[in-house]
Amino acid sequence: MPVVLIATGGTIASTLGPDGRATPTLSGRDLLDRVLPRRTVGVEVVDLPVAGSWNLGTDGAVAVAMAVRQAAADGADGVVMTHGTDVMEETAWTCELLARNAGIPVVLTGSMHHADDPYYDGPKNLADALVAAGDQHAAGRGVMVCMDGELHAARYVTKTHATAVDTFRSANHPSLGLVDGQADDGVVSWSSPGAPRSPLVGDVPGGPVPILMSHWDVDPELVEASRHAGAIGFVVEAGGAGNVNERLVPPLLRAIGAGIPVVVASRCRGGQVEPIYGGPGGFGSLVDHGFVPSAGLTAGKARIALQLLLGPDPDRSTAVATAARWFSELGAQL
Ligand code: ASP
């Protein structure tokens, strides 16, 4: 079987309704029909429609990753997935964690303009993604995102602009390569071997794992409230190199003491958290008390990793050490 297209909605599948708003209406087959026929020969379609990728949830992203695994088990040579761009990086990362071992190229794509917009970029992105998934050198580079002719590793890719077509970038790393869709059959120029394989996680996400944004006036009660609601871990989106407003520190230290891991990610799109600063909330002080650096993952990706790592019924006596070990192994690969 050649390539399987898993279609999950998003702007690439959206048309305007009578209210002038875009919603997903196009099937995977509709999308393929807009691509040059010679690029779509033999492509099989699996439709998994989603009403807005922002509504997917980690369970939904895991279900999508399982569909990738199923396609591989059924003999697909590669998978292309159409997806909303808002959280494409989170689904790509979920697939990287759960479906990379399937061993076939997995390429996510979407569009920034809907299908009724004269600037619709869906067919080009889909055609490029099909070229990448069919490329003989694609396997082994991990799950990737293909947008605006550029390929990015799931681990590093991030959406940097709300509406521009060249919104996706690889943070801290070069992109994987470029697709030249003008060439007859399309050509990929690879420039990177891809991200190393991440340490193992489980298949069943636990939760909740809230993301707390550190800011001057953050309410520390959020930590206790989240613990009452059953939080099994926290991710703090911190400033710069990982500094966290001092008001959050005492309740988070109590959480760590109770076996609830706290991972710190930077809100900056480049660089990562580092123990540079001391004093109240400085990440150098926090790391000495069990706060875990996200190893370059965004808060959204760190949250998914923690959910899958801890699972639905985490052992509180080992959870903090387990998280520290996993993120440290991930960081050692950078
Ligand atoms: N703006 C989004 C997109 O590009 C909508 C979504 O993520 O579902 O597809």
Short mmCIF file of C-alpha atoms and ligand atoms in Angstrom, two decimals:
data_model
loop_
_atom_site.label_atom_id
_atom_site.label_comp_id
_atom_site.label_asym_id
_atom_site.label_seq_id
_atom_site.Cartn_x
_atom_site.Cartn_y
_atom_site.Cartn_z
CA MET A 1 0.00 0.00 0.00
CA PRO A 2 1.51 3.39 -0.83
CA VAL A 3 0.60 6.44 1.27
CA VAL A 4 -2.42 6.81 3.58
CA LEU A 5 -3.96 10.27 3.99
CA ILE A 6 -5.46 10.76 7.46
CA ALA A 7 -7.72 13.81 7.20
CA THR A 8 -8.66 15.51 10.48
CA GLY A 9 -10.19 18.83 9.39
CA GLY A 10 -8.51 22.20 10.04
CA THR A 11 -8.39 25.26 7.82
CA ILE A 12 -7.16 23.10 4.94
CA ALA A 13 -10.58 21.40 5.00
CA SER A 14 -12.59 24.56 5.71
CA THR A 15 -15.02 26.52 3.55
CA LEU A 16 -17.11 29.58 4.33
CA GLY A 17 -20.63 29.12 5.66
CA PRO A 18 -23.55 31.53 5.17
CA ASP A 19 -22.36 33.39 8.30
CA GLY A 20 -19.04 34.14 6.57
CA ARG A 21 -17.09 31.96 9.04
CA ALA A 22 -14.79 29.08 8.05
CA THR A 23 -15.55 25.57 9.31
CA PRO A 24 -14.24 22.16 8.15
CA THR A 25 -16.48 20.67 5.45
CA LEU A 26 -14.05 18.95 3.04
CA SER A 27 -13.19 15.27 3.22
CA GLY A 28 -9.78 13.78 2.58
CA ARG A 29 -10.92 12.80 -0.92
CA ASP A 30 -12.05 16.40 -1.59
CA LEU A 31 -8.55 17.56 -0.62
CA LEU A 32 -6.84 15.03 -2.88
CA ASP A 33 -9.06 16.08 -5.78
CA ARG A 34 -7.41 19.52 -5.69
CA VAL A 35 -3.90 18.09 -6.05
CA LEU A 36 -2.34 17.08 -9.39
CA PRO A 37 -3.57 13.52 -10.07
CA ARG A 38 -0.07 12.11 -10.60
CA ARG A 39 0.79 13.03 -7.01
CA THR A 40 -2.20 11.18 -5.55
CA VAL A 41 -2.05 7.84 -7.38
CA GLY A 42 -2.92 5.04 -4.97
CA VAL A 43 -3.31 7.29 -1.93
CA GLU A 44 -5.88 5.86 0.47
CA VAL A 45 -7.99 8.08 2.71
CA VAL A 46 -9.00 7.77 6.34
CA ASP A 47 -11.31 10.58 7.52
CA LEU A 48 -11.18 11.46 11.22
CA PRO A 49 -13.03 14.79 11.24
CA VAL A 50 -12.37 17.16 14.14
CA ALA A 51 -14.36 20.33 14.88
CA GLY A 52 -11.39 22.67 15.33
CA SER A 53 -8.00 21.22 16.21
CA TRP A 54 -8.08 23.32 19.39
CA ASN A 55 -10.86 20.98 20.61
CA LEU A 56 -8.94 17.73 20.00
CA GLY A 57 -7.56 16.98 23.49
CA THR A 58 -4.67 14.68 24.32
CA ASP A 59 -7.01 11.67 24.11
CA GLY A 60 -7.94 12.75 20.58
CA ALA A 61 -4.30 13.26 19.61
CA VAL A 62 -3.50 9.78 20.97
CA ALA A 63 -6.36 8.35 18.88
CA VAL A 64 -4.85 10.03 15.82
CA ALA A 65 -1.43 8.56 16.67
CA MET A 66 -3.06 5.14 16.93
CA ALA A 67 -4.55 5.63 13.45
CA VAL A 68 -1.00 6.23 12.21
CA ARG A 69 0.15 3.02 13.85
CA GLN A 70 -2.82 1.18 12.33
CA ALA A 71 -1.96 2.47 8.86
CA ALA A 72 1.61 1.22 9.33
CA ALA A 73 0.37 -2.15 10.60
CA ASP A 74 -1.88 -2.39 7.52
CA GLY A 75 1.18 -1.97 5.31
CA ALA A 76 1.25 1.77 4.45
CA ASP A 77 4.58 3.03 3.15
CA GLY A 78 3.91 6.46 4.62
CA VAL A 79 1.25 8.64 6.23
CA VAL A 80 0.24 12.19 5.41
CA MET A 81 -2.06 13.86 7.92
CA THR A 82 -4.04 17.02 7.26
CA HIS A 83 -4.61 18.93 10.49
CA GLY A 84 -5.45 22.34 11.93
CA THR A 85 -2.36 24.44 12.32
CA ASP A 86 -3.19 25.90 15.74
CA VAL A 87 -2.09 22.79 17.59
CA MET A 88 -0.42 20.88 14.76
CA GLU A 89 2.82 20.84 16.73
CA GLU A 90 1.12 19.13 19.68
CA THR A 91 -0.41 16.38 17.53
CA ALA A 92 2.87 15.95 15.63
CA TRP A 93 4.67 15.59 18.97
CA THR A 94 2.09 13.06 20.22
CA CYS A 95 2.65 11.05 17.03
CA GLU A 96 6.43 11.36 17.50
CA LEU A 97 6.12 9.91 21.01
CA LEU A 98 3.66 7.15 20.12
CA ALA A 99 4.04 6.33 16.43
CA ARG A 100 7.65 7.03 15.43
CA ASN A 101 8.49 3.40 16.02
CA ALA A 102 6.05 2.47 13.27
CA GLY A 103 9.09 3.15 11.07
CA ILE A 104 7.32 4.86 8.16
CA PRO A 105 7.43 8.57 7.20
CA VAL A 106 4.66 10.55 8.92
CA VAL A 107 4.09 14.07 7.60
CA LEU A 108 1.52 16.54 8.98
CA THR A 109 0.32 19.45 6.91
CA GLY A 110 -2.47 22.00 6.78
CA SER A 111 -3.09 25.48 5.46
CA MET A 112 -3.30 29.03 6.70
CA HIS A 113 -5.98 30.10 4.20
CA HIS A 114 -9.32 28.28 3.86
CA ALA A 115 -10.51 26.70 0.63
CA ASP A 116 -12.74 29.65 -0.36
CA ASP A 117 -9.88 32.13 -0.03
CA PRO A 118 -8.04 33.05 -3.26
CA TYR A 119 -4.80 32.57 -1.31
CA TYR A 120 -5.73 28.96 -0.36
CA ASP A 121 -2.41 27.22 0.32
CA GLY A 122 -3.87 23.76 1.03
CA PRO A 123 -3.26 21.96 -2.29
CA LYS A 124 0.39 23.02 -2.46
CA ASN A 125 1.04 22.00 1.14
CA LEU A 126 -0.71 18.66 0.63
CA ALA A 127 1.18 18.01 -2.60
CA ASP A 128 4.48 18.83 -0.84
CA ALA A 129 3.61 16.56 2.09
CA LEU A 130 2.86 13.69 -0.31
CA VAL A 131 6.24 14.24 -1.98
CA ALA A 132 7.97 14.17 1.42
CA ALA A 133 6.13 11.06 2.66
CA GLY A 134 7.01 9.23 -0.54
CA ASP A 135 10.67 10.24 -0.51
CA GLN A 136 13.06 7.33 -0.16
CA HIS A 137 15.17 9.22 2.41
CA ALA A 138 12.26 10.32 4.63
CA ALA A 139 12.14 7.28 6.92
CA GLY A 140 14.10 7.50 10.15
CA ARG A 141 13.82 11.28 10.50
CA GLY A 142 10.83 11.08 12.85
CA VAL A 143 7.41 12.65 12.53
CA MET A 144 7.49 15.92 10.61
CA VAL A 145 5.45 18.96 9.71
CA CYS A 146 5.45 20.19 6.10
CA MET A 147 4.24 23.75 5.59
CA ASP A 148 5.12 26.40 3.03
CA GLY A 149 7.65 24.08 1.38
CA GLU A 150 9.65 23.48 4.55
CA LEU A 151 9.95 20.33 6.66
CA HIS A 152 10.31 20.48 10.45
CA ALA A 153 10.87 17.86 13.16
CA ALA A 154 7.86 17.40 15.46
CA ARG A 155 10.00 17.94 18.54
CA TYR A 156 11.26 21.37 17.49
CA VAL A 157 8.50 22.79 15.31
CA THR A 158 6.37 25.68 16.50
CA LYS A 159 3.80 28.03 15.01
CA THR A 160 5.17 31.55 15.29
CA HIS A 161 2.61 33.75 13.51
CA ALA A 162 -1.18 33.75 13.80
CA THR A 163 -1.92 34.16 10.11
CA ALA A 164 1.24 34.20 7.93
CA VAL A 165 1.83 31.23 5.61
CA ASP A 166 5.49 30.96 6.64
CA THR A 167 4.49 30.63 10.29
CA PHE A 168 6.20 27.33 11.18
CA ARG A 169 9.78 27.33 12.43
CA SER A 170 12.12 24.83 14.08
CA ALA A 171 13.18 26.32 17.42
CA ASN A 172 16.92 26.05 18.18
CA HIS A 173 17.51 23.69 15.25
CA PRO A 174 17.70 23.86 11.47
CA SER A 175 14.65 22.67 9.57
CA LEU A 176 14.76 19.14 8.13
CA GLY A 177 14.74 20.24 4.53
CA LEU A 178 12.86 21.85 1.67
CA VAL A 179 10.37 20.44 -0.82
CA ASP A 180 10.59 21.62 -4.41
CA GLY A 181 7.11 20.93 -5.69
CA GLN A 182 7.81 22.53 -9.09
CA ALA A 183 9.97 19.60 -10.18
CA ASP A 184 7.97 16.97 -12.10
CA ASP A 185 7.66 14.48 -9.29
CA GLY A 186 8.70 16.85 -6.53
CA VAL A 187 12.10 16.76 -4.89
CA VAL A 188 13.15 16.98 -1.25
CA SER A 189 16.50 18.54 -0.30
CA TRP A 190 17.25 17.15 3.13
CA SER A 191 19.46 19.21 5.39
CA SER A 192 19.12 17.46 8.76
CA PRO A 193 18.84 13.84 9.96
CA GLY A 194 15.97 14.83 12.30
CA ALA A 195 15.50 14.80 16.05
CA PRO A 196 16.82 11.86 18.06
CA ARG A 197 14.26 9.31 19.23
CA SER A 198 12.74 10.45 22.54
CA PRO A 199 12.80 8.27 25.66
CA LEU A 200 9.79 5.95 26.00
CA VAL A 201 6.39 6.96 27.39
CA GLY A 202 3.13 5.04 27.85
CA ASP A 203 0.16 4.99 25.45
CA VAL A 204 -2.51 6.15 27.90
CA PRO A 205 -2.46 9.79 29.00
CA GLY A 206 -3.07 10.73 32.60
CA GLY A 207 -4.29 14.08 33.78
CA PRO A 208 -5.02 16.76 34.53
CA VAL A 209 -1.65 18.46 33.96
CA PRO A 210 -2.33 22.21 34.02
CA ILE A 211 -0.07 24.80 32.43
CA LEU A 212 0.48 27.78 34.73
CA MET A 213 1.78 30.94 33.15
CA SER A 214 4.17 32.79 35.43
CA HIS A 215 3.49 36.52 35.56
CA TRP A 216 3.85 39.30 38.13
CA ASP A 217 0.39 38.96 39.61
CA VAL A 218 -0.20 35.22 39.21
CA ASP A 219 -2.62 33.81 41.78
CA PRO A 220 -0.85 31.09 43.81
CA GLU A 221 -4.27 29.66 44.74
CA LEU A 222 -4.37 28.22 41.22
CA VAL A 223 -1.92 25.55 42.34
CA GLU A 224 -4.02 24.38 45.30
CA ALA A 225 -7.22 24.57 43.25
CA SER A 226 -5.64 22.42 40.55
CA ARG A 227 -4.45 19.90 43.12
CA HIS A 228 -7.98 19.66 44.50
CA ALA A 229 -9.14 19.05 40.94
CA GLY A 230 -6.71 16.09 40.74
CA ALA A 231 -3.61 17.52 39.03
CA ILE A 232 -0.98 14.80 38.63
CA GLY A 233 1.68 17.24 37.41
CA PHE A 234 2.23 20.88 36.50
CA VAL A 235 3.97 22.69 33.69
CA VAL A 236 4.98 26.27 34.38
CA GLU A 237 5.45 28.53 31.38
CA ALA A 238 8.18 30.75 32.78
CA GLY A 239 9.95 33.87 31.63
CA GLY A 240 13.29 33.73 29.80
CA ALA A 241 15.61 31.03 31.09
CA GLY A 242 12.98 29.61 33.46
CA ASN A 243 12.40 32.21 36.16
CA VAL A 244 9.08 31.77 37.97
CA ASN A 245 7.22 34.45 39.90
CA GLU A 246 8.02 33.89 43.57
CA ARG A 247 4.32 33.72 44.53
CA LEU A 248 4.02 30.39 42.73
CA VAL A 249 7.05 28.81 44.36
CA PRO A 250 5.74 27.80 47.85
CA PRO A 251 2.62 25.96 46.58
CA LEU A 252 4.62 24.30 43.81
CA LEU A 253 7.23 23.15 46.32
CA ARG A 254 4.42 21.61 48.37
CA ALA A 255 3.20 19.86 45.21
CA ILE A 256 6.67 18.44 44.53
CA GLY A 257 6.83 17.31 48.17
CA ALA A 258 3.54 15.47 47.63
CA GLY A 259 4.92 13.59 44.59
CA ILE A 260 3.54 15.86 41.86
CA PRO A 261 6.23 16.76 39.29
CA VAL A 262 6.61 20.37 38.16
CA VAL A 263 8.22 20.94 34.75
CA VAL A 264 9.39 24.42 33.76
CA ALA A 265 9.32 25.54 30.12
CA SER A 266 10.27 28.92 28.70
CA ARG A 267 7.70 31.15 27.09
CA CYS A 268 10.45 32.15 24.63
CA ARG A 269 10.42 30.32 21.32
CA GLY A 270 14.21 30.06 21.18
CA GLY A 271 16.69 28.90 23.80
CA GLN A 272 15.60 26.87 26.82
CA VAL A 273 15.45 27.04 30.60
CA GLU A 274 18.84 27.09 32.34
CA PRO A 275 19.88 27.48 35.98
CA ILE A 276 21.41 30.94 35.59
CA TYR A 277 19.61 33.03 38.19
CA GLY A 278 19.35 32.56 41.94
CA GLY A 279 17.11 34.39 44.39
CA PRO A 280 13.33 34.00 44.78
CA GLY A 281 11.96 32.13 41.77
CA GLY A 282 15.26 32.21 39.85
CA PHE A 283 15.48 28.91 37.94
CA GLY A 284 18.89 28.20 39.51
CA SER A 285 17.17 28.17 42.90
CA LEU A 286 14.24 26.10 41.63
CA VAL A 287 16.27 23.37 40.00
CA ASP A 288 17.95 22.66 43.35
CA HIS A 289 14.49 21.95 44.80
CA GLY A 290 13.22 19.45 42.27
CA PHE A 291 11.74 21.64 39.53
CA VAL A 292 12.38 19.88 36.20
CA PRO A 293 13.66 21.69 33.06
CA SER A 294 11.57 20.97 29.94
CA ALA A 295 14.68 20.29 27.80
CA GLY A 296 13.60 22.76 25.16
CA LEU A 297 10.01 21.53 24.84
CA THR A 298 7.32 24.19 24.73
CA ALA A 299 4.86 24.12 27.63
CA GLY A 300 2.25 22.46 25.40
CA LYS A 301 4.59 19.64 24.37
CA ALA A 302 5.98 19.21 27.90
CA ARG A 303 2.41 18.82 29.17
CA ILE A 304 1.66 15.99 26.70
CA ALA A 305 4.94 14.25 27.53
CA LEU A 306 4.14 14.41 31.25
CA GLN A 307 0.60 13.11 30.72
CA LEU A 308 1.90 10.11 28.74
CA LEU A 309 4.86 9.51 31.04
CA LEU A 310 2.83 9.51 34.26
CA GLY A 311 -0.25 7.77 32.87
CA PRO A 312 -3.67 7.61 34.50
CA ASP A 313 -2.61 6.28 37.89
CA PRO A 314 0.85 7.65 38.72
CA ASP A 315 2.84 6.32 41.67
CA ARG A 316 3.35 9.41 43.83
CA SER A 317 6.45 7.88 45.46
CA THR A 318 8.32 7.81 42.13
CA ALA A 319 6.59 10.36 39.87
CA VAL A 320 8.95 13.27 40.54
CA ALA A 321 12.07 11.15 39.98
CA THR A 322 10.52 9.56 36.88
CA ALA A 323 9.82 12.97 35.35
CA ALA A 324 13.29 14.28 36.27
CA ARG A 325 14.92 11.25 34.62
CA TRP A 326 12.82 11.40 31.45
CA PHE A 327 13.38 15.10 30.80
CA SER A 328 17.06 14.79 31.68
CA GLU A 329 17.43 11.95 29.11
CA LEU A 330 15.59 14.07 26.56
CA GLY A 331 17.84 17.04 27.33
CA ALA A 332 21.00 14.95 27.04
CA GLN A 333 20.10 14.31 23.39
CA LEU A 334 20.12 17.99 22.39
N1 ASP B 1 -6.37 28.04 12.27
C1 ASP B 1 -6.46 26.65 12.29
C2 ASP B 1 -5.89 25.99 11.08
O1 ASP B 1 -5.00 26.52 10.52
C3 ASP B 1 -7.69 26.04 12.72
C4 ASP B 1 -7.37 24.77 13.45
O2 ASP B 1 -6.29 24.65 14.00
O3 ASP B 1 -8.19 23.84 13.43
O4 ASP B 1 -6.29 24.94 10.65
#
